[in-house]
C-alpha cells in the first residue's frame, strides 16, 4: 500500500481496481487539467494547473514522470479516516471537511457540517472497500471530493493524517491510539466524535499562546519546530458541545493562526 | 498550604479559619471516633476507628501524635477540584462521587449522580473560599462528606488528585493541563465535563488489557509499576455521552479491575 501511494499512477489504478471513482487521468484527462509528478510531490509541490495545450506541453516537459489529471469540479473537499484491526474489524471516524490554501491543509471541520446521510454512507463504503480489498491493518486516510455525481477519491494516506488531528480531543479514541490498537492486535476503540471540533494548522508563524488558550475549548499543540514560511509548526483544536457555541470560538482561533474565517469559509 | 495539609490538626484549624465545617475534633469529639496520626498517614494507614473509652485509650497510646475526630454520619463521599490562576480567576470541575475500600479510593463517578444544585453550589463555594483565603495558585482537591446538615470538609490535597484522573478524557481540560496553565500564569481552561465518566483504580493486580480495551469508551492507564497488594498500578476511565449507555460499561470495567459494581455501589 505504501508503494502504491508513493506513485500517483499506481495509486489511481489501485483505487479503480477497488471499483471506486478517481479523477479522469492519462488518456481520459481533458483540459483544464493538473500535471503532477508521479512520485515525491507533497504539500502541493510538484504539480501545476494547465488550461491550454501549450501550457500542458510545457508542464509535461518540465515535471519529472508526469501524470495528467482532469480538474474535478467539486463542492468541497472531505476526508474519511478509518482503522482496520488484525481481526478485520473496521472503525470509521465521521467524515470531515477540509480547507486548503497554497497546497496546504489549513482547517478541518469535524464532523463535516451539513453532510447528507447518503454521502456519509458512501464515504464509509469507500474506506471499508479499500481497507478490506487491501487487507490493511492500521489507520488509513482517504481524501475525497464531494461532486454532483458523488464522491471522487483524490488521494490515500496509509497512516494517521493531519485531517485526523482533531480526534485527540474531539473523538472518544484518538487516531494515534487507534493506530496502535490496530497494529498491536488490540480491540479497536470507539471512533465517535464528542461534540464538534475544528483543527486549524499553525503554518509559518507561531500564534500567541495566551491568545489561543484564552479561547474556551481551544487546545494548542506545538511541534517544537523552528518557524519557517510554509512550515507546519503545530495546530489548534477547538471543541464545543454543539454548533451554537462553536463558530465564535473557531473564528477567534482562526484569527490567532493568522487566517480569518472568511479566508477559508463562507459560514457566518 | 503544603505544611498545613501535612498536619491533620493544622489542616482542620485552617479549614475552620475559612469558616467551613470539619468533623468535630479534639475536645469536641465524641465516640464513635477515629484516632489518626497528625502526620504521615496515607491511604488509610495510621488511623483506627474506636467505639469505646478503652479502645480510645489504647489507640491514643499506640499512635504517634494522635488527633481524635468524631465519626461523621455521611450519605456519601464527594470531592471537588478547582484551579486558581495567578490573576485570581477560578475554574471548578463538577463535584464527583468517591467510593473507598480498605482506605483506598476505588471508584470516582463524574459528575456525581443525582447531586442537588444546592450541594453543588455549596461545594463550589467551599473550594473558592479556600482558594481565595489561601491565595492559592494551581489545582486544589477538597474531600467532602455529604451529610444531612450540609457538606463537611474531610481533607485537602494541594495538588492534582486521584479523584480528578477522569478529567483526562472526561473534561474539556484535564487537571494536569489545568495545573500547568495555573502555575505558568496562562488562562485557565474550561473545566466542564464532557458526557459522564467513571474512574476505576487498578489496585494490586493488572487487569487483562484486551478485556479493558474491548469496552466502548474505556481508556486504560498503566503506571509501569510492579504489582504488589494494595498498590495503585493504574486506572481505567470509562466515558459515555450520557447515563443510558454508561452503567453497562462501568460494570464491565469494574469487573476487569477485580471489583464487582455491587461491591461499591447500590446502582443497577
Coordinates of C-alpha atoms in Angstrom, one line a residue:
Chain A
X1 CA 0.0 0.0 0.0
X2 CA 2.8 2.4 0.8
X3 CA 4.5 1.6 -2.5
X4 CA 1.2 2.3 -4.4
X5 CA 0.5 5.5 -2.5
X6 CA 4.0 6.8 -3.3
X7 CA 3.2 6.6 -7.1
X8 CA 0.2 8.7 -8.2
X9 CA -0.4 6.4 -11.2
X10 CA -0.3 3.1 -9.2
X11 CA -2.5 4.8 -6.6
X12 CA -5.2 5.7 -9.1
X13 CA -5.0 2.2 -10.6
X14 CA -5.4 0.7 -7.2
X15 CA -8.4 2.9 -6.4
X16 CA -10.0 1.9 -9.7
X17 CA -9.4 -1.8 -9.1
X18 CA -11.4 -1.4 -5.9
X19 CA -14.3 -0.2 -8.1
X20 CA -14.0 3.4 -6.9
X21 CA -14.1 6.7 -8.7
X22 CA -11.0 8.8 -9.4
X23 CA -10.4 12.0 -11.4
X24 CA -10.1 11.1 -15.2
X25 CA -6.3 10.6 -15.8
X26 CA -3.8 9.9 -18.6
X27 CA -5.7 9.4 -21.9
X28 CA -9.0 10.1 -20.2
X29 CA -8.0 13.5 -19.0
X30 CA -9.3 16.7 -20.5
X31 CA -8.4 20.4 -20.1
X32 CA -8.3 22.2 -17.6
X33 CA -6.1 19.6 -16.0
X34 CA -3.4 19.2 -13.4
X35 CA 0.0 17.9 -14.2
X36 CA 1.7 16.2 -11.3
X37 CA 4.9 14.3 -10.7
X38 CA 4.1 10.6 -10.2
X39 CA 6.5 10.5 -7.1
X40 CA 7.7 12.8 -4.4
X41 CA 5.1 15.6 -4.7
X42 CA 4.0 16.8 -1.3
X43 CA 2.2 19.8 0.2
X44 CA 1.1 20.9 -3.3
X45 CA 4.7 20.9 -4.6
X46 CA 5.4 19.1 -7.9
X47 CA 2.1 20.0 -9.5
X48 CA 0.8 22.6 -12.0
X49 CA -2.6 23.5 -13.2
X50 CA -2.8 23.9 -17.0
X51 CA -5.6 25.5 -19.1
X52 CA -4.2 25.2 -22.6
X53 CA -2.4 22.7 -24.9
X54 CA 0.7 24.9 -24.9
X55 CA 0.9 25.0 -21.1
X56 CA 0.3 21.3 -21.0
X57 CA 3.2 20.6 -23.3
X58 CA 5.5 22.8 -21.2
X59 CA 4.4 21.2 -17.9
X60 CA 4.9 17.7 -19.3
X61 CA 8.4 18.6 -20.3
X62 CA 9.3 20.3 -17.0
X63 CA 7.9 17.9 -14.5
X64 CA 9.6 14.6 -13.9
X65 CA 7.5 11.4 -14.6
X66 CA 4.3 13.5 -15.1
X67 CA 0.8 12.2 -14.7
X68 CA -2.2 14.2 -16.1
X69 CA -5.5 14.5 -14.3
X70 CA -8.7 16.4 -15.2
X71 CA -9.6 19.2 -12.8
X72 CA -12.6 17.9 -10.8
X73 CA -15.4 20.3 -10.2
X74 CA -16.2 19.8 -6.5
X75 CA -18.4 21.3 -3.9
X76 CA -15.9 20.8 -1.2
X77 CA -13.1 18.6 0.0
X78 CA -13.8 15.9 2.5
X79 CA -11.8 13.1 4.1
X80 CA -12.6 10.0 6.0
X81 CA -10.2 8.1 8.3
X82 CA -10.8 4.5 9.4
X83 CA -8.9 1.8 11.1
X84 CA -8.9 -1.9 10.4
X85 CA -7.8 -4.4 13.1
X86 CA -5.9 -7.6 12.7
X87 CA -9.2 -9.4 13.0
X88 CA -10.7 -7.5 10.1
X89 CA -12.9 -5.3 12.3
X90 CA -13.3 -1.7 11.0
X91 CA -13.9 1.6 12.9
X92 CA -14.6 4.7 10.8
X93 CA -14.4 8.2 12.1
X94 CA -17.0 10.7 10.9
X95 CA -16.4 12.4 7.6
X96 CA -14.6 15.7 7.9
X97 CA -14.5 18.9 5.7
X98 CA -11.1 20.2 4.7
X99 CA -9.9 23.6 3.6
X100 CA -6.6 24.0 1.8
X101 CA -4.7 27.1 0.8
X102 CA -1.4 27.2 -1.2
X103 CA -1.5 23.4 -1.3
X104 CA -1.5 23.1 2.5
X105 CA -4.3 21.9 4.7
X106 CA -5.4 24.9 6.8
X107 CA -8.6 23.8 8.5
X108 CA -10.6 20.6 9.2
X109 CA -14.2 20.7 10.5
X110 CA -15.2 17.6 12.3
X111 CA -17.8 16.2 11.6
X112 CA -18.3 17.9 8.2
X113 CA -21.2 20.3 8.6
X114 CA -24.5 19.6 6.8
X115 CA -23.4 16.3 5.3
X116 CA -26.1 14.2 3.9
X117 CA -26.6 10.6 5.2
X118 CA -26.1 9.4 1.7
X119 CA -22.6 11.0 1.3
X120 CA -21.7 9.9 4.8
X121 CA -22.6 6.3 3.9
X122 CA -20.8 6.5 0.6
X123 CA -17.6 7.6 2.3
X124 CA -17.8 4.8 4.8
X125 CA -18.3 2.3 2.0
X126 CA -15.3 3.7 0.1
X127 CA -12.9 3.4 3.1
X128 CA -14.2 0.0 4.0
X129 CA -13.8 -1.3 0.5
X130 CA -10.2 0.0 0.4
X131 CA -9.3 -1.5 3.8
X132 CA -10.9 -4.9 3.0
X133 CA -9.5 -5.2 -0.5
X134 CA -6.0 -4.3 0.7
X135 CA -6.2 -6.4 3.8
X136 CA -5.0 -3.3 5.5
X137 CA -4.1 -3.0 9.3
X138 CA -3.9 0.4 10.9
X139 CA -5.3 3.8 10.2
X140 CA -6.0 4.8 6.6
X141 CA -7.0 8.3 5.4
X142 CA -8.9 8.8 2.2
X143 CA -9.1 12.3 0.7
X144 CA -12.4 12.9 -1.2
X145 CA -14.0 15.4 -3.5
X146 CA -17.8 15.9 -3.0
X147 CA -19.2 16.3 -6.5
X148 CA -22.7 16.4 -8.1
X149 CA -22.1 12.8 -9.2
X150 CA -21.0 11.5 -5.8
X151 CA -17.6 11.1 -4.1
X152 CA -14.4 11.1 -6.1
X153 CA -11.3 9.6 -4.4
X154 CA -8.4 12.1 -4.6
X155 CA -5.6 10.5 -2.6
X156 CA -4.9 7.9 0.0
X157 CA -2.6 8.3 3.0
X158 CA -1.7 5.0 4.6
X159 CA -1.2 6.4 8.1
X160 CA -2.5 8.8 10.7
X161 CA -3.3 12.1 8.9
X162 CA -3.4 15.8 9.5
X163 CA -7.1 15.8 8.9
X164 CA -7.4 13.4 11.9
X165 CA -5.6 15.5 14.5
X166 CA -8.9 16.8 15.8
X167 CA -9.5 13.2 17.2
X168 CA -7.1 13.8 20.1
X169 CA -9.7 15.9 21.8
X170 CA -12.7 15.5 19.6
X171 CA -13.2 11.8 19.4
X172 CA -13.6 9.0 22.0
X173 CA -10.4 7.4 20.7
X174 CA -7.7 9.4 19.0
X175 CA -6.3 8.3 15.6
X176 CA -2.9 7.7 17.3
X177 CA -4.3 5.4 19.9
X178 CA -6.5 3.8 17.3
X179 CA -3.5 3.1 15.0
X180 CA -1.6 1.5 17.9
X181 CA -4.6 -0.6 18.9
X182 CA -4.9 -1.8 15.3
X183 CA -1.3 -2.8 14.7
X184 CA -0.9 -4.3 18.2
X185 CA -3.9 -6.6 17.6
X186 CA -6.0 -4.9 20.3
X187 CA -9.7 -4.2 20.0
X188 CA -10.4 -1.0 18.1
X189 CA -11.7 1.9 20.1
X190 CA -14.9 3.9 19.7
X191 CA -14.4 6.3 16.7
X192 CA -17.4 8.5 17.5
X193 CA -17.0 12.3 17.7
X194 CA -17.5 14.0 21.0
X195 CA -19.3 17.3 20.2
X196 CA -17.9 19.3 17.3
X197 CA -14.3 20.3 16.6
X198 CA -12.2 22.4 14.3
X199 CA -8.5 21.8 13.7
X200 CA -6.5 24.8 12.5
X201 CA -3.0 24.3 11.3
X202 CA -0.3 26.7 12.5
X203 CA 1.8 27.5 9.4
X204 CA 5.0 29.5 9.3
X205 CA 4.4 31.7 12.4
X206 CA 3.7 30.7 16.0
X207 CA 0.5 32.3 17.4
X208 CA 0.4 34.0 20.8
X209 CA -0.1 31.0 23.1
X210 CA -2.0 33.1 25.7
X211 CA -4.5 34.3 23.0
X212 CA -5.1 30.7 22.0
X213 CA -5.5 29.4 25.5
X214 CA -8.0 32.1 26.4
X215 CA -10.5 30.6 23.9
X216 CA -12.8 28.2 25.6
X217 CA -12.3 24.7 24.3
X218 CA -9.1 25.6 22.5
X219 CA -6.1 23.2 22.7
X220 CA -2.7 24.3 21.5
X221 CA -0.3 21.7 20.0
X222 CA 3.2 22.9 19.3
X223 CA 5.6 20.6 17.4
X224 CA 8.8 22.2 18.6
X225 CA 10.0 23.2 15.1
X226 CA 11.8 26.4 14.1
X227 CA 9.4 28.8 12.3
X228 CA 9.8 28.9 8.5
X229 CA 7.4 30.2 5.9
X230 CA 5.0 27.4 4.8
X231 CA 6.1 25.0 7.6
X232 CA 3.5 23.2 9.7
X233 CA 4.6 24.2 13.3
X234 CA 1.6 22.9 15.2
X235 CA -2.2 23.1 15.3
X236 CA -5.0 24.4 17.4
X237 CA -8.1 22.2 18.0
X238 CA -11.3 23.9 19.1
X239 CA -14.0 21.8 20.7
X240 CA -17.6 22.7 21.7
X241 CA -20.5 20.6 22.8
X242 CA -22.6 21.8 19.9
X243 CA -22.6 24.2 16.9
X244 CA -24.2 27.1 18.8
X245 CA -21.1 27.9 20.8
X246 CA -18.8 26.7 18.1
X247 CA -18.4 29.4 15.4
X248 CA -17.3 32.3 17.7
X249 CA -14.6 30.0 19.1
X250 CA -13.4 28.9 15.6
X251 CA -13.4 32.5 14.5
X252 CA -11.2 33.6 17.4
X253 CA -8.9 30.6 17.0
X254 CA -8.6 31.1 13.2
X255 CA -7.5 34.7 13.8
X256 CA -4.7 33.6 16.2
X257 CA -3.3 31.4 13.3
X258 CA -3.2 34.4 11.0
X259 CA -6.2 33.5 8.8
X260 CA -9.6 35.0 9.2
X261 CA -12.6 32.6 9.0
X262 CA -13.7 34.4 5.8
X263 CA -10.5 33.5 4.1
X264 CA -11.5 29.8 4.1
X265 CA -15.2 29.7 4.8
X266 CA -18.4 31.3 3.8
X267 CA -20.0 30.3 7.1
X268 CA -21.2 33.1 9.4
Chain B
X1 CA -0.7 25.2 52.4
X2 CA 1.5 22.1 52.0
X3 CA 2.7 22.4 55.6
X4 CA -0.8 22.7 56.9
X5 CA -2.1 19.8 54.8
X6 CA 0.7 17.6 56.1
X7 CA -0.6 18.0 59.7
X8 CA -4.2 17.0 60.3
X9 CA -4.6 19.4 63.3
X10 CA -3.3 22.4 61.4
X11 CA -5.4 21.4 58.4
X12 CA -8.6 21.3 60.4
X13 CA -7.8 24.6 62.0
X14 CA -7.1 26.1 58.6
X15 CA -10.5 24.9 57.3
X16 CA -12.2 26.3 60.4
X17 CA -10.5 29.7 59.9
X18 CA -12.0 29.7 56.5
X19 CA -15.5 29.4 58.2
X20 CA -16.0 25.9 56.9
X21 CA -17.3 22.7 58.6
X22 CA -15.0 19.9 59.7
X23 CA -15.7 16.8 61.7
X24 CA -15.7 17.6 65.5
X25 CA -12.1 17.0 66.7
X26 CA -10.0 17.1 69.9
X27 CA -12.1 18.1 72.9
X28 CA -15.3 18.4 70.7
X29 CA -15.0 14.8 69.5
X30 CA -17.4 12.1 70.8
X31 CA -17.5 8.3 70.4
X32 CA -17.5 6.5 68.0
X33 CA -14.4 8.3 66.8
X34 CA -11.3 7.9 64.6
X35 CA -7.9 8.3 66.0
X36 CA -5.3 9.4 63.4
X37 CA -1.7 10.3 63.5
X38 CA -1.3 14.0 62.8
X39 CA 1.4 13.4 60.2
X40 CA 2.4 10.8 57.7
X41 CA -0.9 8.9 57.5
X42 CA -1.7 8.0 53.9
X43 CA -4.0 5.5 52.1
X44 CA -5.9 4.8 55.3
X45 CA -2.7 3.9 57.2
X46 CA -2.1 5.5 60.7
X47 CA -5.7 5.6 61.7
X48 CA -8.1 3.5 63.8
X49 CA -11.8 3.6 64.5
X50 CA -12.6 3.4 68.2
X51 CA -16.0 2.6 69.7
X52 CA -15.2 2.5 73.5
X53 CA -13.2 4.5 76.0
X54 CA -10.8 1.6 76.5
X55 CA -10.1 1.3 72.8
X56 CA -9.6 5.0 72.7
X57 CA -7.0 5.0 75.5
X58 CA -5.2 2.2 73.7
X59 CA -5.2 3.9 70.3
X60 CA -4.0 7.2 71.8
X61 CA -1.1 5.4 73.4
X62 CA -0.2 3.4 70.2
X63 CA -0.4 6.1 67.5
X64 CA 2.2 8.8 67.3
X65 CA 0.9 12.4 67.7
X66 CA -2.7 11.4 67.7
X67 CA -5.7 13.5 66.8
X68 CA -9.2 12.5 67.7
X69 CA -12.2 13.0 65.3
X70 CA -15.8 12.1 65.6
X71 CA -17.1 9.7 63.1
X72 CA -19.2 11.7 60.6
X73 CA -22.5 10.1 59.6
X74 CA -22.5 10.8 55.8
X75 CA -24.6 9.8 52.9
X76 CA -21.7 9.6 50.5
X77 CA -18.2 10.9 49.9
X78 CA -17.7 13.6 47.4
X79 CA -14.8 15.7 46.2
X80 CA -14.4 18.9 44.3
X81 CA -11.3 20.1 42.4
X82 CA -10.7 23.6 41.3
X83 CA -7.8 25.7 40.0
X84 CA -6.9 29.2 40.8
X85 CA -4.8 31.2 38.4
X86 CA -2.1 33.8 39.1
X87 CA -4.7 36.5 38.3
X88 CA -7.1 35.1 40.9
X89 CA -9.5 33.5 38.4
X90 CA -11.0 30.2 39.5
X91 CA -12.3 27.2 37.4
X92 CA -14.0 24.5 39.3
X93 CA -14.7 21.0 38.0
X94 CA -18.0 19.3 38.7
X95 CA -18.4 17.6 42.1
X96 CA -17.6 13.9 41.9
X97 CA -18.7 10.9 44.0
X98 CA -16.0 8.7 45.5
X99 CA -16.0 5.1 46.7
X100 CA -13.3 3.9 49.1
X101 CA -12.4 0.4 50.2
X102 CA -9.7 -0.5 52.8
X103 CA -8.7 3.1 52.9
X104 CA -8.1 3.3 49.2
X105 CA -10.0 5.2 46.5
X106 CA -11.6 2.6 44.2
X107 CA -14.1 4.5 42.1
X108 CA -14.9 8.1 41.1
X109 CA -18.1 8.9 39.3
X110 CA -18.0 12.2 37.5
X111 CA -20.2 14.2 37.7
X112 CA -21.6 12.9 41.0
X113 CA -25.0 11.3 40.1
X114 CA -28.2 12.9 41.3
X115 CA -26.5 15.8 43.0
X116 CA -28.7 18.7 44.1
X117 CA -28.0 22.2 42.8
X118 CA -27.7 23.3 46.4
X119 CA -25.0 20.8 47.3
X120 CA -23.2 21.5 44.0
X121 CA -23.2 25.3 44.8
X122 CA -22.1 24.7 48.4
X123 CA -19.1 22.6 47.2
X124 CA -18.1 25.4 44.7
X125 CA -18.4 28.0 47.5
X126 CA -16.2 25.8 49.7
X127 CA -13.4 25.4 47.2
X128 CA -13.5 29.0 46.1
X129 CA -13.4 30.2 49.8
X130 CA -10.3 28.0 50.4
X131 CA -8.5 29.1 47.2
X132 CA -9.1 32.8 47.8
X133 CA -8.3 32.8 51.5
X134 CA -5.1 30.9 50.9
X135 CA -4.1 33.0 47.8
X136 CA -3.6 29.6 46.2
X137 CA -2.3 29.0 42.6
X138 CA -2.8 25.6 41.0
X139 CA -5.2 22.7 41.4
X140 CA -6.6 22.1 44.9
X141 CA -8.7 19.0 45.8
X142 CA -11.2 19.1 48.6
X143 CA -12.6 15.8 50.0
X144 CA -16.1 16.2 51.3
X145 CA -18.8 14.3 53.3
X146 CA -22.4 14.8 52.2
X147 CA -24.4 14.9 55.4
X148 CA -28.0 15.9 56.4
X149 CA -26.6 19.1 57.7
X150 CA -24.7 20.0 54.5
X151 CA -21.1 19.4 53.4
X152 CA -18.3 18.7 55.9
X153 CA -14.7 19.1 54.7
X154 CA -12.7 16.0 55.3
X155 CA -9.3 16.7 53.8
X156 CA -7.4 19.0 51.4
X157 CA -4.9 17.8 48.8
X158 CA -2.9 20.8 47.4
X159 CA -2.3 19.2 44.0
X160 CA -3.8 17.2 41.2
X161 CA -5.7 14.3 42.8
X162 CA -6.7 10.7 42.1
X163 CA -10.4 11.7 42.1
X164 CA -9.5 14.1 39.2
X165 CA -7.9 11.5 36.9
X166 CA -11.2 11.2 35.0
X167 CA -10.6 14.7 33.6
X168 CA -8.0 13.4 31.1
X169 CA -10.8 12.0 28.9
X170 CA -13.9 13.3 30.7
X171 CA -13.4 17.1 30.9
X172 CA -12.6 19.7 28.3
X173 CA -9.3 20.5 30.1
X174 CA -7.5 17.8 32.2
X175 CA -6.5 18.6 35.8
X176 CA -2.8 18.2 34.7
X177 CA -3.1 20.8 31.9
X178 CA -5.1 23.0 34.2
X179 CA -2.4 22.9 36.9
X180 CA 0.2 23.8 34.4
X181 CA -1.9 26.6 33.0
X182 CA -2.4 28.0 36.5
X183 CA 1.2 27.9 37.7
X184 CA 2.5 29.2 34.3
X185 CA 0.2 32.2 34.5
X186 CA -1.8 31.1 31.5
X187 CA -5.6 31.5 31.1
X188 CA -7.4 28.6 32.9
X189 CA -9.2 26.1 30.6
X190 CA -12.8 25.1 30.5
X191 CA -13.4 22.7 33.4
X192 CA -16.7 21.4 32.1
X193 CA -17.4 17.7 32.0
X194 CA -17.8 16.1 28.5
X195 CA -20.5 13.4 29.0
X196 CA -20.3 11.2 32.0
X197 CA -17.2 9.3 33.3
X198 CA -16.1 6.7 35.9
X199 CA -12.6 6.3 37.1
X200 CA -11.7 2.9 38.4
X201 CA -8.4 2.4 40.2
X202 CA -6.3 -0.7 39.4
X203 CA -5.0 -1.9 42.7
X204 CA -2.6 -4.8 43.3
X205 CA -3.3 -6.8 40.1
X206 CA -3.1 -5.7 36.5
X207 CA -6.3 -6.3 34.5
X208 CA -6.4 -8.1 31.1
X209 CA -5.7 -5.1 28.8
X210 CA -7.7 -6.7 26.0
X211 CA -10.7 -7.0 28.2
X212 CA -10.5 -3.4 29.2
X213 CA -10.0 -2.1 25.7
X214 CA -12.9 -4.1 24.3
X215 CA -15.3 -1.9 26.5
X216 CA -16.6 1.1 24.4
X217 CA -15.3 4.4 25.9
X218 CA -12.8 2.6 28.2
X219 CA -9.3 4.1 28.5
X220 CA -6.5 2.1 30.2
X221 CA -3.8 4.0 32.1
X222 CA -0.9 1.9 33.3
X223 CA 1.7 3.5 35.6
X224 CA 4.5 1.0 34.8
X225 CA 4.8 -0.2 38.5
X226 CA 5.5 -3.7 39.7
X227 CA 2.3 -5.3 41.1
X228 CA 2.0 -5.5 44.9
X229 CA -1.0 -6.0 47.1
X230 CA -2.7 -2.6 47.8
X231 CA -0.6 -0.7 45.3
X232 CA -2.2 1.7 42.8
X233 CA -0.9 0.3 39.4
X234 CA -3.1 2.4 37.1
X235 CA -6.7 3.3 36.4
X236 CA -9.4 2.8 33.8
X237 CA -11.6 5.7 32.8
X238 CA -14.9 4.9 31.2
X239 CA -16.7 7.6 29.3
X240 CA -20.2 7.7 27.7
X241 CA -22.2 10.5 26.1
X242 CA -25.0 10.0 28.7
X243 CA -26.1 7.8 31.6
X244 CA -28.1 5.4 29.4
X245 CA -25.1 3.7 27.9
X246 CA -23.0 4.3 31.0
X247 CA -23.7 1.6 33.6
X248 CA -23.1 -1.5 31.5
X249 CA -19.7 -0.1 30.6
X250 CA -18.9 0.8 34.2
X251 CA -20.0 -2.7 35.3
X252 CA -17.8 -4.4 32.7
X253 CA -14.8 -2.1 33.5
X254 CA -15.2 -2.6 37.3
X255 CA -15.2 -6.4 36.8
X256 CA -11.8 -6.1 34.9
X257 CA -10.4 -4.4 38.0
X258 CA -11.4 -7.3 40.2
X259 CA -14.3 -5.5 41.9
X260 CA -18.0 -6.0 41.1
X261 CA -20.1 -2.9 40.8
X262 CA -22.2 -4.3 43.7
X263 CA -19.2 -4.2 45.9
X264 CA -19.1 -0.4 45.8
X265 CA -22.4 0.8 44.5
X266 CA -26.1 0.1 45.0
X267 CA -26.8 1.4 41.5
X268 CA -28.2 -1.1 39.0

